[in-house]
Short mmCIF file of C-alpha atoms in Angstrom, two decimals:
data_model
loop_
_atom_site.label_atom_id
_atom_site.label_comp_id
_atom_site.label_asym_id
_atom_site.label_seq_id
_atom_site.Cartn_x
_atom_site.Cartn_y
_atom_site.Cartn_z
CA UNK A 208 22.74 -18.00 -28.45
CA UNK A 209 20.80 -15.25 -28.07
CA UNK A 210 16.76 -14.30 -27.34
CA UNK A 211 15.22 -11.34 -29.08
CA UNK A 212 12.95 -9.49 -27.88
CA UNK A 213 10.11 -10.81 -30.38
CA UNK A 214 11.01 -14.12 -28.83
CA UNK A 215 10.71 -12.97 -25.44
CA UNK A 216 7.54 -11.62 -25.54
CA UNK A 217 6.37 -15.10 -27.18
CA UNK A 218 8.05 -16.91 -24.66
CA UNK A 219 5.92 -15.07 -22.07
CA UNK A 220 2.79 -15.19 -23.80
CA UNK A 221 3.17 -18.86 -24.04
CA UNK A 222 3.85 -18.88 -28.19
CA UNK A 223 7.01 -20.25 -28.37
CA UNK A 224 7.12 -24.33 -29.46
CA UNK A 225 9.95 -26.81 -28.39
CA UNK A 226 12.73 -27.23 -28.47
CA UNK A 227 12.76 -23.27 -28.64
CA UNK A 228 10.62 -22.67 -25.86
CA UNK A 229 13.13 -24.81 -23.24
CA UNK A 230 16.36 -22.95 -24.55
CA UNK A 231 14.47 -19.28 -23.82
CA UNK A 232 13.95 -20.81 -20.92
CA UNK A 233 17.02 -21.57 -20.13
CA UNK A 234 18.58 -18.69 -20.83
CA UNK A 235 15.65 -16.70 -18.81
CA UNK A 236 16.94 -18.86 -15.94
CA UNK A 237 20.45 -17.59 -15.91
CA UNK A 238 19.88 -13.68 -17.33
CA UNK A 239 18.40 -11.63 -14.58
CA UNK A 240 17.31 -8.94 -17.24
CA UNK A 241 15.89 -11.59 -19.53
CA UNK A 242 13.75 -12.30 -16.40
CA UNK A 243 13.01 -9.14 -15.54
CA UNK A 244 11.55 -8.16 -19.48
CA UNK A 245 9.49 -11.22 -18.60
CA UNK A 246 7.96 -10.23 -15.76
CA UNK A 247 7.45 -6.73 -17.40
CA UNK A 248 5.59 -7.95 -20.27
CA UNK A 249 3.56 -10.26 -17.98
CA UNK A 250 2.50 -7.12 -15.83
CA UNK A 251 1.75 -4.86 -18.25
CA UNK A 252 -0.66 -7.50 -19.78
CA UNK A 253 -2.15 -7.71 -16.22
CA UNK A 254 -2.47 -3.91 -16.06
CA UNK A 255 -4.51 -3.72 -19.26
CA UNK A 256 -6.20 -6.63 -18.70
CA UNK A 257 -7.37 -5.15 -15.66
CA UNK A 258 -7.83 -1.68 -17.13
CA UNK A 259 -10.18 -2.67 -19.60
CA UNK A 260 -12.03 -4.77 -17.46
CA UNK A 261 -14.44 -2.83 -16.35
CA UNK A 262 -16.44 -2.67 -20.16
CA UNK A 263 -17.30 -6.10 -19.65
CA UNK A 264 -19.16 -5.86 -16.46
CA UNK A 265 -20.90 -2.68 -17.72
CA UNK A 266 -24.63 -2.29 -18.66
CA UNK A 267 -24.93 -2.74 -22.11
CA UNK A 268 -26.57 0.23 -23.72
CA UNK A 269 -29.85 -0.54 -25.56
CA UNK A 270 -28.62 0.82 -29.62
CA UNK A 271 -26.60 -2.00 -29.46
CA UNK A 272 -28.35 -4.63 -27.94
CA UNK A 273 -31.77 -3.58 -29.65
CA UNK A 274 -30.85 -4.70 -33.38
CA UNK A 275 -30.05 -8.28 -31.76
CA UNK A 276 -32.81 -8.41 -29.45
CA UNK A 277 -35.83 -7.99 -32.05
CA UNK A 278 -36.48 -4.74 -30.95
CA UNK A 279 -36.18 -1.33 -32.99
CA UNK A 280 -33.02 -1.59 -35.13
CA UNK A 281 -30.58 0.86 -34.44
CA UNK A 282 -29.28 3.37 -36.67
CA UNK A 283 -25.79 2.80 -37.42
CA UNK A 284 -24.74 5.97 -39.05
CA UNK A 285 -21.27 6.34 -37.32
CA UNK A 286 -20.26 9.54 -39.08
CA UNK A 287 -23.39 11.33 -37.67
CA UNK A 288 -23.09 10.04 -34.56
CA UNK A 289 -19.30 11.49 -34.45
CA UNK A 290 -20.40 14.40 -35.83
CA UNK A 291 -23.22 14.93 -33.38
CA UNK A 292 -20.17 14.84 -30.91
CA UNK A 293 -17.99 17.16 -32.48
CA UNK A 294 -20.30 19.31 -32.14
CA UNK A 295 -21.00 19.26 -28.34
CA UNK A 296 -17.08 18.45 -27.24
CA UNK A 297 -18.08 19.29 -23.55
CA UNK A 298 -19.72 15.96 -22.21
CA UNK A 299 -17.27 14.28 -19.96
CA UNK A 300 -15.90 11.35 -21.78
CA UNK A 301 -13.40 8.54 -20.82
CA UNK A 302 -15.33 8.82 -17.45
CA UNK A 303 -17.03 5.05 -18.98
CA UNK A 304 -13.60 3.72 -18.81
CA UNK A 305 -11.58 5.43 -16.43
CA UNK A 306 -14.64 6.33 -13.71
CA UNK A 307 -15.47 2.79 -12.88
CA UNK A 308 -12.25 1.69 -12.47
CA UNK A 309 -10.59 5.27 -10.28
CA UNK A 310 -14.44 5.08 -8.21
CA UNK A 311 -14.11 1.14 -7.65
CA UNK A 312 -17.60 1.82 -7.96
CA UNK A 313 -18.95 -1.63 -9.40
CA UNK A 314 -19.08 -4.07 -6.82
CA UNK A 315 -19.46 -7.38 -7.99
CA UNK A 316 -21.73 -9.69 -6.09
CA UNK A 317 -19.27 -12.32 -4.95
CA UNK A 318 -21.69 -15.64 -4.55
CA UNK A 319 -19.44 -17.66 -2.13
CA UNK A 320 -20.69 -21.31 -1.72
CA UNK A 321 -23.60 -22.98 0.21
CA UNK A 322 -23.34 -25.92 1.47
CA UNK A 323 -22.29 -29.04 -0.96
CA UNK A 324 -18.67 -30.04 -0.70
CA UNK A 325 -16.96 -27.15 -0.90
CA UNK A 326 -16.53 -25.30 2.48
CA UNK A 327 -18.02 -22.43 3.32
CA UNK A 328 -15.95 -19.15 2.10
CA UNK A 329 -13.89 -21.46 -1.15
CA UNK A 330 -14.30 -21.26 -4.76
CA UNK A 331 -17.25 -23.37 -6.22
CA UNK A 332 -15.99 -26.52 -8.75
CA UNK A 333 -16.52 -24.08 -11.48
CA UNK A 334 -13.98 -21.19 -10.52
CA UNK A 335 -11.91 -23.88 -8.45
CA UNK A 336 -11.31 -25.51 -11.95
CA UNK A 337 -10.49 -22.11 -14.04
CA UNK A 338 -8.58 -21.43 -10.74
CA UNK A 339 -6.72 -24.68 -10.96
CA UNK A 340 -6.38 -25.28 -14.78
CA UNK A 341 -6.10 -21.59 -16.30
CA UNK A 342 -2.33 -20.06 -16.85
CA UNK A 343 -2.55 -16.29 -17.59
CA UNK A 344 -0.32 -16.30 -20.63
CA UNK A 345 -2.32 -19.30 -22.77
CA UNK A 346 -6.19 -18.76 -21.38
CA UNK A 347 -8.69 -18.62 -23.95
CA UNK A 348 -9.70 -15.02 -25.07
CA UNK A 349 -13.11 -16.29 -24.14
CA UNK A 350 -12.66 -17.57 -20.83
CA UNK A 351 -15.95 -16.97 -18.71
CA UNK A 352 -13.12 -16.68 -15.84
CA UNK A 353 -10.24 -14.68 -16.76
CA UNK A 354 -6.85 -15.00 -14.21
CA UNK A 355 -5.65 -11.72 -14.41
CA UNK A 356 -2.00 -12.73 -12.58
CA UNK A 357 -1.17 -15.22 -10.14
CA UNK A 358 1.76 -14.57 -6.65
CA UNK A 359 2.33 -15.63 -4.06
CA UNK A 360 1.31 -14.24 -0.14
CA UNK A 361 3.22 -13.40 2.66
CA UNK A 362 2.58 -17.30 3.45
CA UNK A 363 3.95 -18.59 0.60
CA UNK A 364 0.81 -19.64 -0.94
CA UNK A 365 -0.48 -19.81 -4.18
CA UNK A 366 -2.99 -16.94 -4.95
CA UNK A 367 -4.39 -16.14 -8.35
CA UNK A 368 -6.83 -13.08 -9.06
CA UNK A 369 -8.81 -13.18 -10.96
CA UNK A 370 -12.29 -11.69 -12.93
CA UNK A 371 -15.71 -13.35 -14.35
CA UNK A 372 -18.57 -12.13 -15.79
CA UNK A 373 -20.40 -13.64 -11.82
CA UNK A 374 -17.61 -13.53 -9.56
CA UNK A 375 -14.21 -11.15 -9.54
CA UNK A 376 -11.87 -11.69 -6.53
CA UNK A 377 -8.51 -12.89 -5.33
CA UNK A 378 -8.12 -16.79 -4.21
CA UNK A 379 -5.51 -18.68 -2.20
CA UNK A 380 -5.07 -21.59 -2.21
CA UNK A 381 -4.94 -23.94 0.78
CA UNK A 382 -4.97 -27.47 2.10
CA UNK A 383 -9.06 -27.52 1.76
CA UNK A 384 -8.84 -25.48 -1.93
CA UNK A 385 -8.84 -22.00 -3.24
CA UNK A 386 -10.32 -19.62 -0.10
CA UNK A 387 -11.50 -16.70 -1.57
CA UNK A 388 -10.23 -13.60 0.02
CA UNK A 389 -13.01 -11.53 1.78
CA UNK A 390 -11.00 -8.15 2.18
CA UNK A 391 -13.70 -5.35 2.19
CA UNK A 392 -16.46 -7.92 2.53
CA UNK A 393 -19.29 -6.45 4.26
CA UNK A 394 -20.25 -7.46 7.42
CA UNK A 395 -23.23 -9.43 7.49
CA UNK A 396 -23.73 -11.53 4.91
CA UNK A 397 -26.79 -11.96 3.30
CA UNK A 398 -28.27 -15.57 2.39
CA UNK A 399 -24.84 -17.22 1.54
CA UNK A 400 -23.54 -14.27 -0.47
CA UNK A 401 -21.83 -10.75 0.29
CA UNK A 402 -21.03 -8.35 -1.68
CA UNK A 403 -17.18 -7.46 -2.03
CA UNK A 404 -16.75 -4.22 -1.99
CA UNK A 405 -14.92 -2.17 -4.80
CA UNK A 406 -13.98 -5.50 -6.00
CA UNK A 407 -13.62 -3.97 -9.60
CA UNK A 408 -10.31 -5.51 -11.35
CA UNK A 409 -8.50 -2.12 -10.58
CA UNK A 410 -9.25 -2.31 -6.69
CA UNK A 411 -8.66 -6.36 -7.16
CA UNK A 412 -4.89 -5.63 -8.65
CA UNK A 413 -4.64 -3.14 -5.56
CA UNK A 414 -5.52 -5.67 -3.25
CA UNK A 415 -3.29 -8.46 -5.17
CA UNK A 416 -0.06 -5.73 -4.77
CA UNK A 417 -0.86 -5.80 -0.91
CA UNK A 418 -1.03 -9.37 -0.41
CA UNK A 419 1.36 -10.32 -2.37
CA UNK A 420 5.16 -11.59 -0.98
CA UNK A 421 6.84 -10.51 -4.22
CA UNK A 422 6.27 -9.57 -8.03
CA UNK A 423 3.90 -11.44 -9.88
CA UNK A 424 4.64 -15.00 -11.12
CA UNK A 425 5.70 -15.21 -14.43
CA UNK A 426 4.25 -17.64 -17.38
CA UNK A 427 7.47 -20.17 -16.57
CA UNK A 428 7.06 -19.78 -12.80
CA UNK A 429 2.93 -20.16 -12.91
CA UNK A 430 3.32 -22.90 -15.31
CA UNK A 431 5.55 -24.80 -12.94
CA UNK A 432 3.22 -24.20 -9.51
CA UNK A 433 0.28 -25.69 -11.80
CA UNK A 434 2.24 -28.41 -12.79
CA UNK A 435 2.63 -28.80 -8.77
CA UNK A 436 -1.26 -28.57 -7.78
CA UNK A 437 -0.24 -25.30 -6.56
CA UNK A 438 1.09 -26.24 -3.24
CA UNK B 299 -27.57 -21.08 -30.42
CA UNK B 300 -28.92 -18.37 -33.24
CA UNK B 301 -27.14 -15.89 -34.06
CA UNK B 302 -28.34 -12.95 -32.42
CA UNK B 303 -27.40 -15.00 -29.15
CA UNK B 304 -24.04 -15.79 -30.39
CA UNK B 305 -23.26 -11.87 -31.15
CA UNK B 306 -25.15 -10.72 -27.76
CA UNK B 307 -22.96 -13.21 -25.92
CA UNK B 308 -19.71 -11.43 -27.11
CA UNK B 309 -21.11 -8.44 -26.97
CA UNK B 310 -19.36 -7.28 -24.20
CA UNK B 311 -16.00 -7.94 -25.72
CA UNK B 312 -16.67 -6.17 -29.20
CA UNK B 313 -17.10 -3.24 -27.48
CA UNK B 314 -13.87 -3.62 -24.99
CA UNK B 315 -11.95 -3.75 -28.20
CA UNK B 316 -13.94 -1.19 -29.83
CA UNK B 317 -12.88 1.19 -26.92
CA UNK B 318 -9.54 0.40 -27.50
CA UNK B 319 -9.58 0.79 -30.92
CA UNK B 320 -11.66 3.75 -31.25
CA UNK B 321 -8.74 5.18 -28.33
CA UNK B 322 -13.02 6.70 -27.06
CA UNK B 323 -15.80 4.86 -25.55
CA UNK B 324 -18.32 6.76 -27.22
CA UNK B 325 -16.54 6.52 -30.59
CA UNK B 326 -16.33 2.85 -29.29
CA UNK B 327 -19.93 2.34 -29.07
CA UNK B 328 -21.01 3.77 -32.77
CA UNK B 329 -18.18 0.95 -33.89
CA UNK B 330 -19.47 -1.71 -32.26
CA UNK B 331 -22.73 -0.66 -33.30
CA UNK B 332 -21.72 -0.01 -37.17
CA UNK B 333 -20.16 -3.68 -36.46
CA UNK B 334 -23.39 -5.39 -34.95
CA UNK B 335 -25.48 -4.25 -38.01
CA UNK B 336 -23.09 -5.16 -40.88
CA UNK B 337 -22.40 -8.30 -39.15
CA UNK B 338 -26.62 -8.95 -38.99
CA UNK B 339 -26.23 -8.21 -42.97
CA UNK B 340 -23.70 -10.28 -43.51
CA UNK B 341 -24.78 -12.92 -41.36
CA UNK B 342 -24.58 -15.25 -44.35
CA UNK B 343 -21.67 -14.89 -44.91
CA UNK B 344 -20.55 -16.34 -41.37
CA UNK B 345 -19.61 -20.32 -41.56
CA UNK B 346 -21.28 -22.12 -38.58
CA UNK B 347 -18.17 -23.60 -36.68
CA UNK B 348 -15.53 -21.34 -37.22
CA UNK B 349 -15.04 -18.21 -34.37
CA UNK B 350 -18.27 -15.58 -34.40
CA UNK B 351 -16.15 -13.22 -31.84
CA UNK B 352 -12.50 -13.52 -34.82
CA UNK B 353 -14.67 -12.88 -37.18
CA UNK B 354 -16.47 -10.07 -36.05
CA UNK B 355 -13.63 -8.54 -34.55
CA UNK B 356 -12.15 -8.78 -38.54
CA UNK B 357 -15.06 -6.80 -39.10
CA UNK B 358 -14.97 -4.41 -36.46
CA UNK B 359 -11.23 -3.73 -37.59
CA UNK B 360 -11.96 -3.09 -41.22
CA UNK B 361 -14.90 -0.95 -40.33
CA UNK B 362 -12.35 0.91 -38.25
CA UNK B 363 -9.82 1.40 -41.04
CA UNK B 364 -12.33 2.78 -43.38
CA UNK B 365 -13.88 5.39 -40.63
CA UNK B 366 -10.44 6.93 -40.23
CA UNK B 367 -9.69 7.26 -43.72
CA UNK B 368 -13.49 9.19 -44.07
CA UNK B 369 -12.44 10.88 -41.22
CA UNK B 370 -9.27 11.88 -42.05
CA UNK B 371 -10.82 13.06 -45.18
CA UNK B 372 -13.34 15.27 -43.39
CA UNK B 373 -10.92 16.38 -41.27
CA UNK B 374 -10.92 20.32 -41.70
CA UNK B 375 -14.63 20.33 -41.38
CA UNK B 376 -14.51 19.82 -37.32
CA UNK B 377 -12.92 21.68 -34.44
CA UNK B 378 -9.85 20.27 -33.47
CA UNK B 379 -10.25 17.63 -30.81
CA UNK B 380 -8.05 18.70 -28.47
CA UNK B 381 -9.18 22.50 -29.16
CA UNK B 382 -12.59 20.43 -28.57
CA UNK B 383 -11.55 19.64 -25.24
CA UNK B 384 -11.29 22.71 -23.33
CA UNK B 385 -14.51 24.31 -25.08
CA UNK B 386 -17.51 24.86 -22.51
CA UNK B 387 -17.30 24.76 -18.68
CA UNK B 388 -19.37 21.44 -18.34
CA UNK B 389 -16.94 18.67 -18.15
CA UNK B 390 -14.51 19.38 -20.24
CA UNK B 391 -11.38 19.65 -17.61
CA UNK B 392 -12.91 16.66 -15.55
CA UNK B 393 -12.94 14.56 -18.68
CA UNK B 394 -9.26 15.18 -19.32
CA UNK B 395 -8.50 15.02 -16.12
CA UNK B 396 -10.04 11.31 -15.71
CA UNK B 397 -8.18 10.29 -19.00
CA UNK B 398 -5.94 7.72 -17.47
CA UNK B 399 -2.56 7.26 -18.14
CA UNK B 400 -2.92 4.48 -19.60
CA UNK B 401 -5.53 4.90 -21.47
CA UNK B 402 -2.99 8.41 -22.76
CA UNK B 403 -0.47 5.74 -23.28
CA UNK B 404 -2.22 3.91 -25.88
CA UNK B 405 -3.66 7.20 -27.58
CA UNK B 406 -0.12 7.53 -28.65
CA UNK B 407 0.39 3.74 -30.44
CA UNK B 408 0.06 3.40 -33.96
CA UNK B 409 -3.03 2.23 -34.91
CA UNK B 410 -0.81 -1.01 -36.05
CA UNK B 411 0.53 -1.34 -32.90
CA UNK B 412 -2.50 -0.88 -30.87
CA UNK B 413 -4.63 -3.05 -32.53
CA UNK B 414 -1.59 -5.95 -32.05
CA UNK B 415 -1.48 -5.21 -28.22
CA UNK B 416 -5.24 -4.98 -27.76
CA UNK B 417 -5.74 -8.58 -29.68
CA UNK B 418 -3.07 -10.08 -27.68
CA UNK B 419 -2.58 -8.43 -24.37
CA UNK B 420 -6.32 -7.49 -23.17
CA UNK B 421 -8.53 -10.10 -25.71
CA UNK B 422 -5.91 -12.33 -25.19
CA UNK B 423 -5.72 -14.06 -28.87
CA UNK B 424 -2.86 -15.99 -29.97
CA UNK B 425 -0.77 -14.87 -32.32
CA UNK B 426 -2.13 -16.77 -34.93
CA UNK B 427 -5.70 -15.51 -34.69
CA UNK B 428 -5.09 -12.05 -34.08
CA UNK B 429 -2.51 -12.15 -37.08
CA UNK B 430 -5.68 -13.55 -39.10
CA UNK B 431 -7.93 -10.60 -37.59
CA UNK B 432 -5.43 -8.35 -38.62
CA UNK B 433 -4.15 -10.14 -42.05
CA UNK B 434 -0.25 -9.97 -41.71
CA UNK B 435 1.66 -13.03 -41.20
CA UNK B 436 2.18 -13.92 -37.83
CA UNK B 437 5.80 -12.44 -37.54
CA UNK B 438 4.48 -9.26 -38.36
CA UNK B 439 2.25 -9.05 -35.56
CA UNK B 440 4.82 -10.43 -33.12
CA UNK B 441 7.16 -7.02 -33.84
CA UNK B 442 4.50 -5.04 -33.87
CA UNK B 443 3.53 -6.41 -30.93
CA UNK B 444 6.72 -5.79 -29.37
CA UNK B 445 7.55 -2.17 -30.59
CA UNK B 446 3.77 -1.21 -29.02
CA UNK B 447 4.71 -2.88 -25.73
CA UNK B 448 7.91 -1.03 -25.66
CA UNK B 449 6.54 2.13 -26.30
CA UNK B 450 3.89 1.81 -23.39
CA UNK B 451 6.55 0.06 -20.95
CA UNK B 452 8.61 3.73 -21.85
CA UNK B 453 5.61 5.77 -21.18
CA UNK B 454 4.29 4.27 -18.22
CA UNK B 455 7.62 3.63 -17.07
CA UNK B 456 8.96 1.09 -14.67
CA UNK B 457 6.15 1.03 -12.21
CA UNK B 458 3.96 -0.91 -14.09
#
C-alpha cells in the first residue's frame, strides 16, 4: 500500500475519513519520510498562518468600513484605483504586510486574569477552552482563537501558541492549567494586564522555536496529547 | 445580527485573503472593497443560514478573476511593474527590499494554486468549502493544493 502525496497532505490537514485515515497513519508511523512531509506541511501552514496574521489585527481603513457603517459609501472603482497606482509606483508597498510582522511592532495587549478561579498569570475559561479543545489541522476558519502550532518545552510540557483577535501568546500547560508565557512582558504590570511585547505571530513563532524541545507536533501527535488532557 | 455587522465582523479576513490573492495589499484593499459593495448589492441574494464569510469569499474570487482578465487586457497601457519598481528614489528599493520571502514565494504560484493554499492553509477551510469557493470538485483542489505546497516547500526550502 502506498500514500500519495494528495493523501498526505489530507491526512495532515485532518481530511482523510476511516478506515483511510488509520492506515496513513500507520504507515506515517513506520516511514520516517512520510513523517517528515507531515511535519513539513504542518509547518509551512504555521508559517503562513503566522505570516498573514498580522492583517487581522490591523486598523481597518475607513473606504472599507464606511459603506457598512452608514457613512459615505465608498467608491469602488478598482481599475482607477490601480491605475492611480501605476502611476505613482514609488510608495513603499508590502511594508502593510511584511513591516508589522519584520518590526514586531504591534503589541497585543495580553489581558491575563483577575481574580476568579483561574490563577493569576493562566489562560481565562475562554482561551483555556480553545487552548484545550482546538487541533491546528481541523479548527474552524473562523475561530476567534486560532492555534497556530502546538510542541512541546524543554520540560516536556504541552505548549500551544497561539493568536486572537484580544489575546496572542504562547501557553503551557501545567498541573493548575495553561500558564501563559510572559517572555518580554514588561515590568510592571498595569491593573491586571501587561502588555507583551512584540507579541505579533511572527515574534510569537520566534519565541515558540526557542522554547520548544523539538519540531512542532504534528496533526496525529497533537491529536493524541488532546486526547490525553495534554499532560 | 444585520448584515452590515455580519460583513464588518469578517472584515478582517476578506481582506487577509484579498492580500493574498491580489499577491499586494493595496491591490488587496480595492478587492475587498469592490467585494464589500457588490456584496451590499447583492445582499439579496445571500440565504440567511448558510456561510456570509464562503460566500463572500466566492465573490471576492470571481471579482478577482475578472480584474485580471481587464487587466491583462489593458496591459500595454501601464509601465511594467517591475520596471515600476525601481522608478523614483522614495521607497522604491525599501519596498522591495521588505517584500518577504514568502510573500516572493507565493508571487510565483499560479493563481490556481494560490488561491487553493490561501483557502486551506492560512483561512483554514476544508476542502469541501474551499472546493465550493473555488467550484472544482474537491479532488481538484486537493492536487492543486499539493503542487502549490510543493512549489513553496522548494522555494523556501527546508528551513521552513
Amino acid at each position: 500500500m502506498s500514500v500519495s502525496r494528495e493523501e498526505l497532505a489530507a491526512f495532515a490537514d485532518g481530511e482523510l475519513g476511516e478506515p483511510r485515515r488509520a492506515q496513513v497513519a500507520a504507515e506515517i508511523a513506520a516511514d520516517p519520510v512520510l513523517a517528515e512531509q507531515v511535519r513539513a506541511h504542518a509547518a509551512l501552514k504555521a508559517q503562513l498562518s503566522a505570516h498573514f496574521a498580522p492583517i487581522l489585527d490591523a486598523p481597518l481603513p475607513e473606504r472599507l468600513t464606511a459603506p457598512l457603517g452608514g457613512g459615505e459609501a465608498g467608491v469602488a472603482d478598482f481599475a482607477a484605483g490601480r491605475q492611480r497606482r501605476e502611476a505613482r509606483r514609488t510608495l513603499p508597498r508590502w511594508s502593510w504586510i511584511a513591516g508589522p510582522a519584520l518590526a514586531a511592532s504591534l503589541a497585543l495587549a495580553v489581558i491575563l486574569p483577575r481574580g476568579g478561579e483561574t490563577p493569576e498569570g493562566y489562560a481565562g475559561a475562554q482561551l483555556a477552552a480553545a487552548l484545550d479543545g482546538q487541533l491546528v489541522a481541523s479548527q474552524p476558519g473562523d475561530a476567534g482563537t486560532r492555534i497556530l502550532l502546538s510542541f512541546r518545552n524543554g520540560a516536556g510540557a504541552y505548549c500551544r501558541a497561539f493568536s486572537g483577535n484580544t489575546q496572542s501568546g504562547i501557553a503551557c500547560r501545567d498541573t493548575a492549567g495553561w500558564r501563559l508565557d510572559a517572555a518580554g512582558a514588561s515590568a510592571a504590570p498595569q491593573q491586571g494586564d501587561y502588555r507583551m511585547a512584540g507579541s505579533s505571530a511572527a515574534a510569537i513563532m520566534a519565541r515558540a522555536q526557542d522554547m520548544a524541545a523539538g519540531p512542532a507536533l504534528t496533526a496525529e501527535e497533537e491529536a493524541a496529547a488532546k486526547a490525553n488532557g495534554w499532560r | 445580527m444585520g448584515f452590515e455587522q455580519g460583513v464588518l465582523a469578517i472584515l478582517p479576513r476578506l481582506r487577509r485573503f484579498a492580500a493574498g490573492l491580489a499577491r499586494d495589499p493595496a491591490d488587496g484593499d480595492d478587492l475587498c472593497q469592490a467585494t464589500v459593495i457588490r456584496a451590499l448589492e447583492k445582499r439579496d441574494m445571500w440565504q440567511p443560514g448558510t456561510r456570509l464569510d464562503s460566500w463572500m469569499m466566492t465573490m471576492m474570487r470571481n471579482i478577482w478573476i475578472d480584474e485580471t482578465r481587464a487587466r491583462s487586457r489593458r496591459s500595454e497601457t501601464f509601465v511594467a511593474e517591475d520596471a515600476g519598481l525601481s522608478v523614483g528614489a522614495d521607497g522604491g528599493q525599501e519596498a522591495a527590499v521588505t517584500l518577504g520571502v514568502i510573500d516572493r514565494a507565493l508571487r510565483t504560484l499560479p493563481d490556481e494554486q494560490r488561491e487553493a493554499v490561501l483557502l486551506v492553509m492560512v483561512e483554514g477551510y476544508s476542502y469541501k468549502e474551499a472546493a465550493a469557493i473555488v467550484g472544482c470538485p474537491v479532488g481538484t483542489l486537493n492536487s492543486r493544493l499539493v503542487r502549490g505546497r510543493d512549489a513553496l516547500l522548494g522555494t523556501l526550502g527546508d528551513g521552513v
